Coordinates of C-alpha atoms in Angstrom, one line a residue:
Chain A
M144 CA 100.9 84.3 92.4
S145 CA 104.4 83.6 91.1
I146 CA 106.0 80.7 90.2
T147 CA 109.4 79.8 92.1
E148 CA 112.8 78.9 90.9
R149 CA 112.1 75.3 92.3
G150 CA 108.9 75.0 90.0
T151 CA 106.5 74.9 93.1
E152 CA 103.8 77.5 93.1
M153 CA 103.9 79.8 95.8
Q154 CA 101.0 80.9 97.5
S155 CA 100.3 84.7 98.2
Y156 CA 97.5 87.3 98.6
Y157 CA 96.7 88.5 95.1
G158 CA 100.8 89.0 94.8
R159 CA 100.5 91.7 97.4
P160 CA 103.7 92.4 99.7
I161 CA 103.7 91.0 103.3
V162 CA 106.3 93.6 104.8
K163 CA 106.0 97.1 104.2
E164 CA 108.3 99.0 102.0
P165 CA 110.7 101.2 104.2
V166 CA 109.3 105.3 104.3
W167 CA 112.5 106.4 103.9
H168 CA 113.8 109.2 101.6
P169 CA 117.1 109.1 99.6
E170 CA 118.6 111.6 102.6
V171 CA 118.5 108.3 104.6
A172 CA 121.2 106.7 101.9
A173 CA 122.9 109.8 101.5
Y174 CA 123.4 110.1 105.3
F175 CA 124.7 106.3 105.4
F176 CA 127.4 108.0 103.2
T177 CA 128.3 111.2 105.0
G178 CA 128.3 109.2 108.3
G179 CA 130.7 106.7 107.2
I180 CA 132.7 109.8 105.8
A181 CA 132.7 111.2 109.2
G182 CA 133.6 108.1 111.1
T183 CA 136.6 107.2 109.1
C184 CA 138.0 110.9 109.3
S185 CA 137.4 110.7 113.1
V186 CA 140.0 108.1 113.0
L187 CA 142.2 109.2 110.5
H188 CA 142.5 112.5 112.5
G189 CA 143.3 110.9 115.7
I190 CA 146.0 108.6 114.5
G191 CA 147.5 111.5 112.3
R192 CA 147.5 113.6 115.7
V193 CA 149.3 110.8 117.3
T194 CA 151.8 110.2 114.6
R195 CA 152.6 113.7 114.3
N196 CA 151.4 114.0 110.6
E197 CA 149.4 117.5 110.9
G198 CA 148.5 118.1 107.4
L199 CA 146.8 114.7 107.1
A200 CA 145.2 115.3 110.8
K201 CA 143.9 119.0 110.0
T202 CA 142.5 118.1 106.6
A203 CA 140.5 114.7 108.2
L204 CA 139.2 116.8 111.0
Y205 CA 137.5 119.6 108.7
V206 CA 136.2 117.1 106.1
G207 CA 135.0 114.9 109.0
A208 CA 133.6 118.1 110.6
A209 CA 131.7 118.9 107.4
A210 CA 130.5 115.6 107.0
D211 CA 129.2 115.3 110.8
I212 CA 127.5 118.6 110.0
A213 CA 125.6 117.5 107.1
S214 CA 124.6 114.0 108.3
P215 CA 122.2 115.6 111.0
I216 CA 120.4 117.8 108.7
L217 CA 120.1 115.1 106.4
L218 CA 118.2 112.9 109.1
V219 CA 116.1 115.8 110.4
K220 CA 114.8 116.4 106.8
D221 CA 113.9 113.0 106.4
L222 CA 111.6 112.9 109.6
G223 CA 108.0 112.9 109.2
R224 CA 107.9 115.4 112.1
P225 CA 111.3 117.4 111.8
E226 CA 110.5 119.8 114.6
R227 CA 110.3 116.7 116.9
F228 CA 114.1 115.6 116.1
L229 CA 115.2 116.1 119.7
N230 CA 112.8 113.2 120.6
M231 CA 115.4 111.2 119.1
L232 CA 117.6 111.8 122.7
R233 CA 114.4 111.2 124.7
V234 CA 115.4 107.7 125.5
F235 CA 118.4 105.6 125.0
K236 CA 117.4 102.1 123.8
V237 CA 119.9 99.5 123.0
T238 CA 117.3 97.4 120.9
S239 CA 116.8 100.1 118.7
P240 CA 120.0 100.8 116.4
M241 CA 118.5 104.1 115.7
S242 CA 118.7 105.1 119.0
V243 CA 122.0 103.8 119.8
G244 CA 123.0 105.7 116.5
S245 CA 121.4 109.1 117.2
W246 CA 123.6 109.1 120.5
I247 CA 126.7 108.1 118.6
L248 CA 125.9 110.6 115.8
F249 CA 125.2 113.4 118.6
V250 CA 128.3 112.4 120.5
S251 CA 130.9 112.1 117.5
G252 CA 129.3 114.9 115.5
G253 CA 129.3 117.3 118.3
A254 CA 133.0 116.4 119.4
S255 CA 134.1 116.6 115.9
T256 CA 132.7 119.9 115.0
T257 CA 133.8 121.4 118.3
A258 CA 137.3 120.2 117.7
A259 CA 137.3 121.7 114.1
L260 CA 136.0 125.0 115.6
L261 CA 138.5 125.0 118.3
E262 CA 141.2 124.4 115.8
L263 CA 140.2 127.1 113.6
T264 CA 140.1 129.5 116.4
G265 CA 143.2 128.2 118.4
R266 CA 141.4 128.6 121.6
L267 CA 140.4 126.0 124.9
R268 CA 143.1 123.3 124.0
P269 CA 142.2 120.8 126.9
V270 CA 138.9 121.1 125.5
K271 CA 139.8 120.3 122.0
W272 CA 142.0 117.5 122.8
A273 CA 138.9 116.1 124.9
A274 CA 136.7 116.5 121.9
E275 CA 139.6 114.7 119.8
V276 CA 139.4 111.6 121.9
A277 CA 135.4 111.4 122.1
S278 CA 135.5 111.6 118.2
F279 CA 138.2 109.1 117.8
L280 CA 136.3 106.4 120.0
T281 CA 132.7 107.2 118.4
G282 CA 134.0 107.2 114.8
P283 CA 134.3 103.7 113.9
P284 CA 131.0 102.7 115.5
L285 CA 129.4 105.7 113.6
A286 CA 130.8 103.9 110.3
T287 CA 129.4 100.6 111.0
Y288 CA 126.0 100.7 113.1
T289 CA 123.9 101.9 110.1
G290 CA 124.8 98.7 108.7
A291 CA 123.0 97.2 111.8
L292 CA 120.1 99.5 111.5
V293 CA 119.1 98.2 108.1
A294 CA 120.1 94.5 109.0
N295 CA 117.8 94.9 112.0
T296 CA 114.3 94.9 109.9
A297 CA 112.2 92.5 108.4
I298 CA 113.4 93.2 104.8
P299 CA 114.6 89.8 103.7
V300 CA 117.3 91.4 101.8
W301 CA 118.8 93.3 104.7
S302 CA 117.9 90.8 107.8
E303 CA 119.7 88.0 105.8
A304 CA 122.7 90.3 104.9
R305 CA 123.4 91.1 108.9
G306 CA 126.7 89.2 108.9
E307 CA 128.1 91.2 106.1
L308 CA 126.3 94.9 106.5
P309 CA 128.1 96.5 109.2
W310 CA 131.6 95.1 107.6
L311 CA 130.4 96.4 104.1
F312 CA 129.2 99.5 105.4
G313 CA 132.6 100.0 107.4
A314 CA 134.6 99.0 104.4
S315 CA 132.6 101.5 102.1
A316 CA 133.3 104.3 105.0
A317 CA 137.0 103.6 104.7
A318 CA 137.2 104.0 101.0
S319 CA 135.0 107.1 101.1
G320 CA 136.3 109.0 104.4
G321 CA 140.2 108.0 103.1
A322 CA 139.4 109.3 99.5
A323 CA 137.5 112.5 101.0
T324 CA 140.9 113.3 103.1
T325 CA 143.2 112.2 100.1
M326 CA 141.5 114.8 97.8
F327 CA 142.1 117.5 100.2
A328 CA 145.1 116.7 102.2
P329 CA 148.6 118.1 101.1
R330 CA 150.1 115.4 98.6
R331 CA 153.2 114.9 101.3
S332 CA 150.7 114.1 104.1
A333 CA 148.2 111.8 102.3
G334 CA 149.5 108.7 102.1
P335 CA 147.9 106.8 105.1
A336 CA 144.3 108.3 103.7
R337 CA 145.2 106.9 100.2
R338 CA 146.1 103.8 101.7
A339 CA 142.9 103.5 103.9
A340 CA 140.8 104.4 100.9
I341 CA 142.3 101.5 98.8
L342 CA 142.2 99.1 101.5
G343 CA 138.4 100.0 102.0
A344 CA 137.5 99.7 98.4
V345 CA 139.2 96.4 98.1
A346 CA 137.1 95.1 100.9
E347 CA 134.1 96.9 99.9
L348 CA 134.3 94.8 96.6
G349 CA 135.3 91.6 98.1
L350 CA 132.4 92.0 100.5
T351 CA 129.8 93.2 98.0
V352 CA 130.4 89.9 95.8
A353 CA 130.4 87.9 99.2
M354 CA 126.9 89.2 100.2
E355 CA 125.6 88.9 96.9
R356 CA 126.5 85.2 96.4
R357 CA 125.4 84.1 99.8
L358 CA 122.2 85.8 100.0
G359 CA 121.3 83.2 97.1
F360 CA 117.6 83.8 95.8
V361 CA 116.8 86.4 98.3
G362 CA 119.9 88.4 96.8
E363 CA 118.4 88.5 93.0
V364 CA 117.2 92.2 93.7
Y365 CA 120.8 93.3 93.4
Y366 CA 120.8 92.2 89.9
E367 CA 117.5 93.9 89.1
G368 CA 116.1 97.7 88.9
E369 CA 117.8 100.3 90.7
A370 CA 119.8 98.4 93.2
G371 CA 121.4 96.7 90.1
K372 CA 122.0 99.7 88.3
Y373 CA 123.7 101.7 91.1
G374 CA 125.4 98.2 92.3
R375 CA 127.1 98.0 88.9
V376 CA 128.1 101.7 89.0
A377 CA 129.4 101.2 92.8
K378 CA 131.7 98.3 91.5
A379 CA 133.0 100.0 88.1
C380 CA 133.6 103.2 90.2
T381 CA 135.3 101.6 93.0
A382 CA 137.7 99.3 91.1
A383 CA 138.5 102.2 88.9
G384 CA 139.3 104.6 91.6
A385 CA 141.2 102.4 93.6
T386 CA 143.2 101.1 90.5
L387 CA 144.2 104.6 89.9
L388 CA 144.8 105.5 93.4
A389 CA 147.1 102.7 93.8
A390 CA 148.8 103.0 90.4
R391 CA 149.4 106.9 90.3
G392 CA 147.8 108.2 93.5
R393 CA 151.4 108.7 95.2
R394 CA 153.1 110.7 92.4
S395 CA 150.2 112.7 90.5
R396 CA 147.9 115.1 92.4
V397 CA 145.6 115.0 89.4
A398 CA 145.2 111.0 89.6
A399 CA 144.8 111.2 93.4
A400 CA 142.0 113.8 93.0
A401 CA 140.5 111.3 90.0
G402 CA 140.8 108.4 91.9
S403 CA 139.4 109.7 94.9
A404 CA 136.3 111.1 93.3
L405 CA 135.9 107.6 91.8
L406 CA 135.8 106.1 95.3
L407 CA 133.5 108.7 96.6
A408 CA 131.0 108.0 93.8
G409 CA 131.2 104.5 94.2
S410 CA 130.9 104.4 97.9
A411 CA 127.6 106.8 97.4
A412 CA 126.4 104.3 94.6
L413 CA 126.9 101.3 97.0
R414 CA 124.8 102.9 99.7
Y415 CA 122.2 103.7 97.4
S416 CA 121.9 100.1 96.0
V417 CA 121.8 98.6 99.3
F418 CA 119.0 101.3 100.3
K419 CA 117.0 100.4 97.1
A420 CA 117.3 96.7 97.4
G421 CA 115.6 96.7 100.7
F422 CA 112.7 98.4 99.0
Q423 CA 112.8 96.0 95.8
S424 CA 112.9 93.1 98.5
A425 CA 109.8 94.4 100.4
R426 CA 107.4 94.7 97.2
D427 CA 107.9 90.7 96.4
P428 CA 106.1 88.7 99.0
R429 CA 108.1 85.8 97.5
Y430 CA 111.2 86.8 99.5
V431 CA 109.4 86.7 102.7
V432 CA 107.4 83.5 102.1
E433 CA 110.1 81.2 100.4
K434 CA 112.8 82.2 103.0
Q435 CA 110.3 81.4 106.0
R436 CA 109.0 78.4 104.2
E437 CA 112.9 77.3 103.6
R438 CA 113.4 78.0 107.4
L439 CA 110.4 75.6 108.6
R440 CA 111.6 73.0 106.2
E441 CA 115.2 73.0 108.1
K442 CA 113.4 73.1 111.3
T443 CA 111.2 70.1 110.9
R444 CA 113.8 68.3 109.1
Chain B
M1184 CA 112.3 92.4 124.3
S1185 CA 110.4 91.9 127.4
T1186 CA 106.6 92.4 127.6
A1187 CA 107.3 95.1 130.2
V1188 CA 104.0 94.7 131.9
E1189 CA 105.4 93.7 135.1
S1190 CA 106.6 97.3 135.0
Y1191 CA 103.1 98.5 135.8
G1192 CA 103.1 96.9 139.3
A1193 CA 99.8 96.7 141.0
D1194 CA 98.4 98.5 137.8
A1195 CA 99.2 95.6 135.6
K1196 CA 96.2 94.0 133.9
P1197 CA 95.5 90.9 132.6
R1198 CA 96.9 90.6 128.8
M1199 CA 93.8 91.5 126.5
G1200 CA 93.7 90.6 122.9
F1201 CA 91.8 89.1 120.0
F1202 CA 90.8 85.8 118.7
T1203 CA 89.9 86.4 115.0
D1204 CA 88.0 82.9 114.0
T1205 CA 87.9 83.4 110.2
T1206 CA 85.5 80.4 109.8
I1207 CA 82.6 82.4 111.0
C1208 CA 83.6 85.8 109.4
I1209 CA 81.0 86.7 106.7
G1210 CA 83.1 89.6 105.2
C1211 CA 80.6 92.4 106.1
K1212 CA 83.4 94.8 107.0
A1213 CA 81.4 96.2 110.1
C1214 CA 85.0 95.9 111.8
E1215 CA 86.6 98.0 109.4
V1216 CA 83.7 100.7 109.5
A1217 CA 83.6 100.5 113.1
C1218 CA 87.4 101.3 113.5
K1219 CA 87.6 103.9 111.2
E1220 CA 84.6 105.5 113.1
W1221 CA 85.5 105.1 116.6
N1222 CA 89.4 105.8 115.8
L1223 CA 88.7 109.0 113.4
I1224 CA 90.9 107.4 110.7
P1225 CA 90.9 109.6 107.6
E1226 CA 89.5 108.5 104.2
D1227 CA 92.6 107.6 102.0
G1228 CA 91.2 107.2 98.3
R1229 CA 89.3 104.5 97.0
L1230 CA 90.5 102.1 94.2
W1231 CA 88.6 99.4 92.8
T1232 CA 91.2 96.4 92.8
G1233 CA 89.0 93.6 91.2
E1234 CA 90.4 91.2 94.0
S1235 CA 87.2 89.9 95.0
Y1236 CA 85.5 92.1 97.7
D1237 CA 88.6 93.6 99.0
N1238 CA 89.1 97.3 97.9
T1239 CA 91.0 97.8 101.1
S1240 CA 93.8 95.5 100.3
A1241 CA 96.1 95.9 103.2
L1242 CA 96.7 97.3 107.0
G1243 CA 98.1 100.4 106.8
A1244 CA 98.4 103.9 108.5
N1245 CA 94.6 104.5 107.6
S1246 CA 93.5 100.9 107.7
W1247 CA 93.5 99.0 111.2
R1248 CA 91.2 96.4 110.3
H1249 CA 91.3 94.6 106.8
V1250 CA 88.9 91.9 105.7
A1251 CA 90.9 89.8 103.3
F1252 CA 88.8 87.8 100.8
V1253 CA 90.0 84.7 99.0
E1254 CA 88.1 82.6 96.4
Q1255 CA 89.4 79.1 96.2
R1256 CA 88.3 75.7 94.4
K1257 CA 88.7 73.8 97.1
P1258 CA 86.3 72.0 99.2
L1259 CA 85.2 73.5 102.5
K1260 CA 85.1 70.3 104.0
L1261 CA 87.2 66.7 103.7
D1262 CA 84.2 64.8 104.8
G1263 CA 83.7 62.0 102.1
E1264 CA 80.1 62.6 102.0
V1265 CA 80.1 66.3 101.6
A1266 CA 82.8 66.2 99.1
A1267 CA 80.9 63.9 97.0
L1268 CA 77.8 66.6 96.8
D1269 CA 80.7 69.4 95.7
A1270 CA 81.2 68.6 92.2
E1271 CA 82.8 71.7 91.4
P1272 CA 84.0 73.0 94.8
L1273 CA 84.3 76.5 95.6
R1274 CA 85.0 78.1 98.9
W1275 CA 85.4 81.8 99.9
L1276 CA 87.7 82.7 102.7
M1277 CA 87.3 85.8 104.7
E1278 CA 89.6 87.0 107.2
S1279 CA 89.8 90.2 109.3
D1280 CA 93.2 91.2 109.9
V1281 CA 94.8 93.3 112.5
C1282 CA 97.9 94.4 114.3
K1283 CA 99.3 91.3 116.1
H1284 CA 100.1 93.2 119.4
C1285 CA 103.1 90.5 119.3
T1286 CA 104.9 89.6 122.7
H1287 CA 108.0 90.6 121.2
A1288 CA 107.2 93.4 119.0
G1289 CA 109.6 94.5 116.3
C1290 CA 107.9 98.2 116.3
L1291 CA 108.0 98.6 119.7
D1292 CA 111.9 97.3 120.0
V1293 CA 113.3 99.6 117.1
C1294 CA 111.2 102.9 118.3
P1295 CA 114.0 105.4 119.1
T1296 CA 111.8 108.1 120.8
G1297 CA 109.8 105.6 122.9
A1298 CA 106.6 106.8 121.1
L1299 CA 105.8 103.1 121.0
F1300 CA 105.1 101.5 124.4
R1301 CA 103.5 98.3 126.0
T1302 CA 100.4 99.2 127.9
E1303 CA 99.2 97.6 131.2
F1304 CA 96.9 95.3 129.1
G1305 CA 100.1 93.8 127.4
T1306 CA 99.3 95.5 124.1
V1307 CA 101.4 97.9 121.6
V1308 CA 100.3 101.6 121.2
V1309 CA 101.7 104.6 119.3
Q1310 CA 101.8 108.1 121.3
E1311 CA 101.3 110.2 118.8
D1312 CA 102.5 113.5 120.5
V1313 CA 105.7 111.7 120.8
C1314 CA 106.2 110.1 117.5
N1315 CA 108.7 112.1 115.2
G1316 CA 108.1 110.3 112.0
C1317 CA 111.5 108.5 111.7
G1318 CA 109.6 105.3 110.1
Y1319 CA 112.1 102.7 111.3
C1320 CA 108.8 100.5 112.8
V1321 CA 107.6 100.3 109.1
P1322 CA 110.2 97.8 108.0
A1323 CA 110.4 96.2 111.4
C1324 CA 107.1 94.7 111.5
P1325 CA 107.0 91.0 110.3
F1326 CA 103.5 91.8 109.2
G1327 CA 103.5 95.1 107.5
V1328 CA 101.2 96.6 109.8
I1329 CA 102.5 99.8 111.0
D1330 CA 102.7 102.6 108.2
K1331 CA 103.3 106.4 107.9
R1332 CA 100.4 108.4 107.3
D1333 CA 100.8 111.2 104.7
L1334 CA 98.1 113.8 104.3
P1335 CA 97.7 116.4 101.8
R1336 CA 98.8 119.8 103.0
S1337 CA 95.7 122.1 104.0
P1338 CA 95.3 125.4 102.3
D1339 CA 95.2 126.8 105.8
D1340 CA 99.0 125.8 106.5
A1341 CA 101.5 128.8 106.5
P1342 CA 103.7 128.0 103.3
L1343 CA 106.7 129.6 104.9
A1344 CA 106.6 127.9 108.3
L1345 CA 105.9 124.6 107.3
P1346 CA 109.6 123.1 107.2
I1347 CA 109.8 123.7 111.2
F1348 CA 106.5 125.1 112.8
G1349 CA 102.8 124.5 112.2
K1350 CA 103.1 121.6 110.0
K1351 CA 99.5 120.3 109.5
E1352 CA 100.1 117.4 107.3
D1353 CA 100.6 114.1 109.4
G1354 CA 103.9 112.3 109.1
R1355 CA 103.9 110.2 111.8
V1356 CA 103.1 106.5 111.9
W1357 CA 99.6 104.8 113.0
K1358 CA 98.4 101.5 113.9
C1359 CA 95.6 99.4 115.9
T1360 CA 95.6 100.7 119.4
L1361 CA 93.4 97.8 120.5
C1362 CA 91.0 100.6 121.3
Y1363 CA 93.4 101.8 124.2
D1364 CA 90.9 104.5 125.3
R1365 CA 87.8 102.1 125.3
L1366 CA 89.8 99.4 127.3
K1367 CA 90.5 102.2 129.6
G1368 CA 87.0 102.9 130.1
G1369 CA 86.0 99.1 130.5
H1370 CA 84.8 98.5 127.2
E1371 CA 85.5 96.0 124.1
P1372 CA 87.2 97.3 121.0
A1373 CA 85.1 98.8 118.5
C1374 CA 85.8 96.1 116.0
A1375 CA 84.8 93.5 118.4
K1376 CA 81.8 95.1 119.6
S1377 CA 80.4 95.4 116.0
C1378 CA 81.3 92.1 114.7
P1379 CA 77.6 90.6 114.2
T1380 CA 79.1 86.9 114.1
D1381 CA 81.4 86.7 117.1
S1382 CA 84.2 86.1 114.6
I1383 CA 86.3 88.8 116.3
Q1384 CA 86.3 87.9 119.7
F1385 CA 87.9 90.0 122.7
G1386 CA 89.2 88.9 126.0
E1387 CA 92.1 87.8 128.4
L1388 CA 94.6 86.2 126.2
D1389 CA 94.9 83.2 128.2
E1390 CA 91.0 82.3 128.0
L1391 CA 90.9 83.1 124.2
R1392 CA 93.9 80.3 123.8
E1393 CA 91.7 77.8 125.6
R1394 CA 88.6 78.8 123.5
A1395 CA 90.5 78.5 120.2
D1396 CA 92.0 75.2 121.1
K1397 CA 88.3 73.8 121.7
R1398 CA 86.9 75.4 118.4
L1399 CA 90.0 73.8 116.6
E1400 CA 89.3 70.6 117.9
K1401 CA 85.4 70.6 117.1
L1402 CA 86.5 71.8 113.4
R1403 CA 88.8 69.0 112.9
A1404 CA 86.3 66.6 114.1
E1405 CA 83.8 68.1 111.6
H1406 CA 86.7 67.6 108.9
W1407 CA 86.8 71.4 107.9
N1408 CA 89.5 71.8 105.2
G1409 CA 92.7 73.2 106.5
A1410 CA 91.6 74.5 109.8
R1411 CA 94.5 75.6 111.9
L1412 CA 95.6 78.3 114.4
Y1413 CA 98.2 80.9 113.6
G1414 CA 99.9 83.1 116.4
N1415 CA 98.6 81.1 119.4
D1416 CA 102.3 79.4 120.2
P1417 CA 104.0 81.5 122.7
D1418 CA 107.1 79.8 121.7
D1419 CA 106.9 81.2 118.1
G1420 CA 109.4 84.2 116.6
V1421 CA 107.6 86.9 118.2
G1422 CA 106.6 85.0 121.4
G1423 CA 103.1 84.7 120.3
F1424 CA 100.4 87.1 119.2
G1425 CA 98.2 89.2 121.4
A1426 CA 95.7 88.7 118.4
F1427 CA 95.7 85.3 116.9
F1428 CA 93.6 83.6 114.4
L1429 CA 92.0 80.7 113.2
L1430 CA 92.5 80.0 109.7
L1431 CA 91.7 77.7 106.6
D1432 CA 94.8 77.7 104.9
E1433 CA 98.3 78.6 104.9
P1434 CA 98.9 81.9 106.3
E1435 CA 100.5 83.3 103.1
V1436 CA 97.0 82.7 101.2
Y1437 CA 95.7 85.3 103.6
G1438 CA 98.7 87.7 102.9
L1439 CA 100.2 86.8 106.4
P1440 CA 103.8 85.4 106.7
P1441 CA 104.3 81.6 107.7
D1442 CA 107.0 82.0 110.1
P1443 CA 107.4 85.5 111.4
V1444 CA 110.7 86.4 113.5
V1445 CA 111.0 89.7 115.4
P1446 CA 114.1 91.5 114.1
T1447 CA 115.9 91.9 117.3
A1448 CA 115.8 88.2 118.0
H1449 CA 119.1 88.6 116.1
L1450 CA 120.2 91.9 117.6
P1451 CA 122.7 90.7 120.2
K1452 CA 124.8 88.8 117.8
L1453 CA 124.3 92.2 115.0
W1454 CA 125.6 94.3 117.8
L1455 CA 128.9 92.0 118.5
N1456 CA 129.2 91.9 114.9
T1457 CA 128.9 95.8 114.5
A1458 CA 131.5 96.1 117.1
V1459 CA 134.3 93.7 115.6
A1460 CA 133.8 95.3 112.3
A1461 CA 133.9 98.8 113.8
A1462 CA 137.3 97.5 115.6
A1463 CA 138.5 96.3 112.3
L1464 CA 137.9 99.3 110.5
L1465 CA 140.0 101.0 113.5
T1466 CA 142.7 98.3 112.8
G1467 CA 142.6 99.0 108.9
I1468 CA 143.1 102.7 109.1
A1469 CA 145.9 102.2 111.9
V1470 CA 147.6 99.8 109.5
S1471 CA 147.4 102.3 106.5
F1472 CA 149.9 104.5 108.4
F1473 CA 152.6 102.1 108.1
G1474 CA 154.6 103.1 104.9
G1475 CA 155.4 106.5 105.1
R1476 CA 153.6 109.8 105.1
E1477 CA 153.6 110.3 101.3

């Protein structure tokens, strides 16, 4: 039994959890990160091509393809039966963000890596163009669906943040994808990637604070344990990285690289913080019971 | 999110379920044992919890029935005469918990492989030859029923082939099947069959609901303290349970959520929000292209 903030005694079954903690390993949080980079890079690459910024376009293409190759490896590794990974493409279910996401990743990852390979070898130009268009179109949903994936659960801190999570993951994707491209792009063509990174970082910080405030007592987990620790790391790194990129990123190659590294660390820490918050939220039955009791009180009122 | 029994056409059966009347549960755990025996569920360690007579603790991959024991300083009846006799009241609540086989099942909705499916009896079952252990159903269940089974590796497992082939450890998700195999053969589920007091009643859901209403009426007339039905309302957050309960206190006292809602109830709005966020990401990046290349 635990005592709530309002001073009423909440009843529970020996304090045991009601919803189960996720069984996902940190690979899943790492995939949220790599998937975000891949999605943003697809867009940077596409617009870079159209605006004839070849330096930026090529860098984004290769960075994105690397992230797209890492993503399914991380996901397959997390499966309880990795040899059955192809079962993900057995059906298409709009009620399952993981099913929709598997198809998005399959198309987007396939298109990006195909385009990157054909770019390297300089062959089959029409196929490359088709792959580039497919990658461009599937990039943004690849970056945001992971927010819907965690929000579509019974975990209070994830479910209650369903308004913010796709936006937060999208913003974090812009920060990390922009940063990864800035890091490797020639200085004279990295401008759009750098500005996308700064814009994403500012949005990421704003959305994090907004989410934590709006969640109320359910958001307590963001101030405790690992979710709290990595949340603080995320905020510090993101703020420092964005400041450094905005102040010195244009002139100094070193500042651009350092600022980008900070933003990447910040985005990775944010995903891990959100990931861990779900575990912490599931562990305490208070969040499930109190939120639902609150809802029932509103219904009867 | 539909119950999808219609898709069986002529093969569709009446919806079957459980009515677990906790007022007559004696905590014998015959249901837990019968379930483990019939479904060949592995033993998963024994731990003394000190929580009344309950060492099973919760439903999970290896416990598909769980008998909860609650000791309370509350009178069993609110009848004036009986309460007067009860100088220091003590009541012992026992409840055999099980998968709710929801009308709108979160586990089934989010399963990306189609391993979880709706049977012709309206129940929710995992196909163990399809499940790839992605684990999405685990946090999607508002009741914390379904879970992943991890068994220790056997010495027979080939060490090098493990990551890809011949992995003998489990890694898949498991839960109550409402004894799908027994239903197919015209038998009632093992737990209901073994229950000595008929606390666990199996049958057609419509009939069980009527029976439960009558039972509740009787208990209320007899002034039982806190008697209520849980999960019998088709308009609740999961569209009603296929396995519902008669309880003697608030659901959370038994470790049950007071107002469960299937996560996918919010999904149409969430998808729209996700699409708008994706469009915003695209716009934000496009805007970044203004201001020169450097």
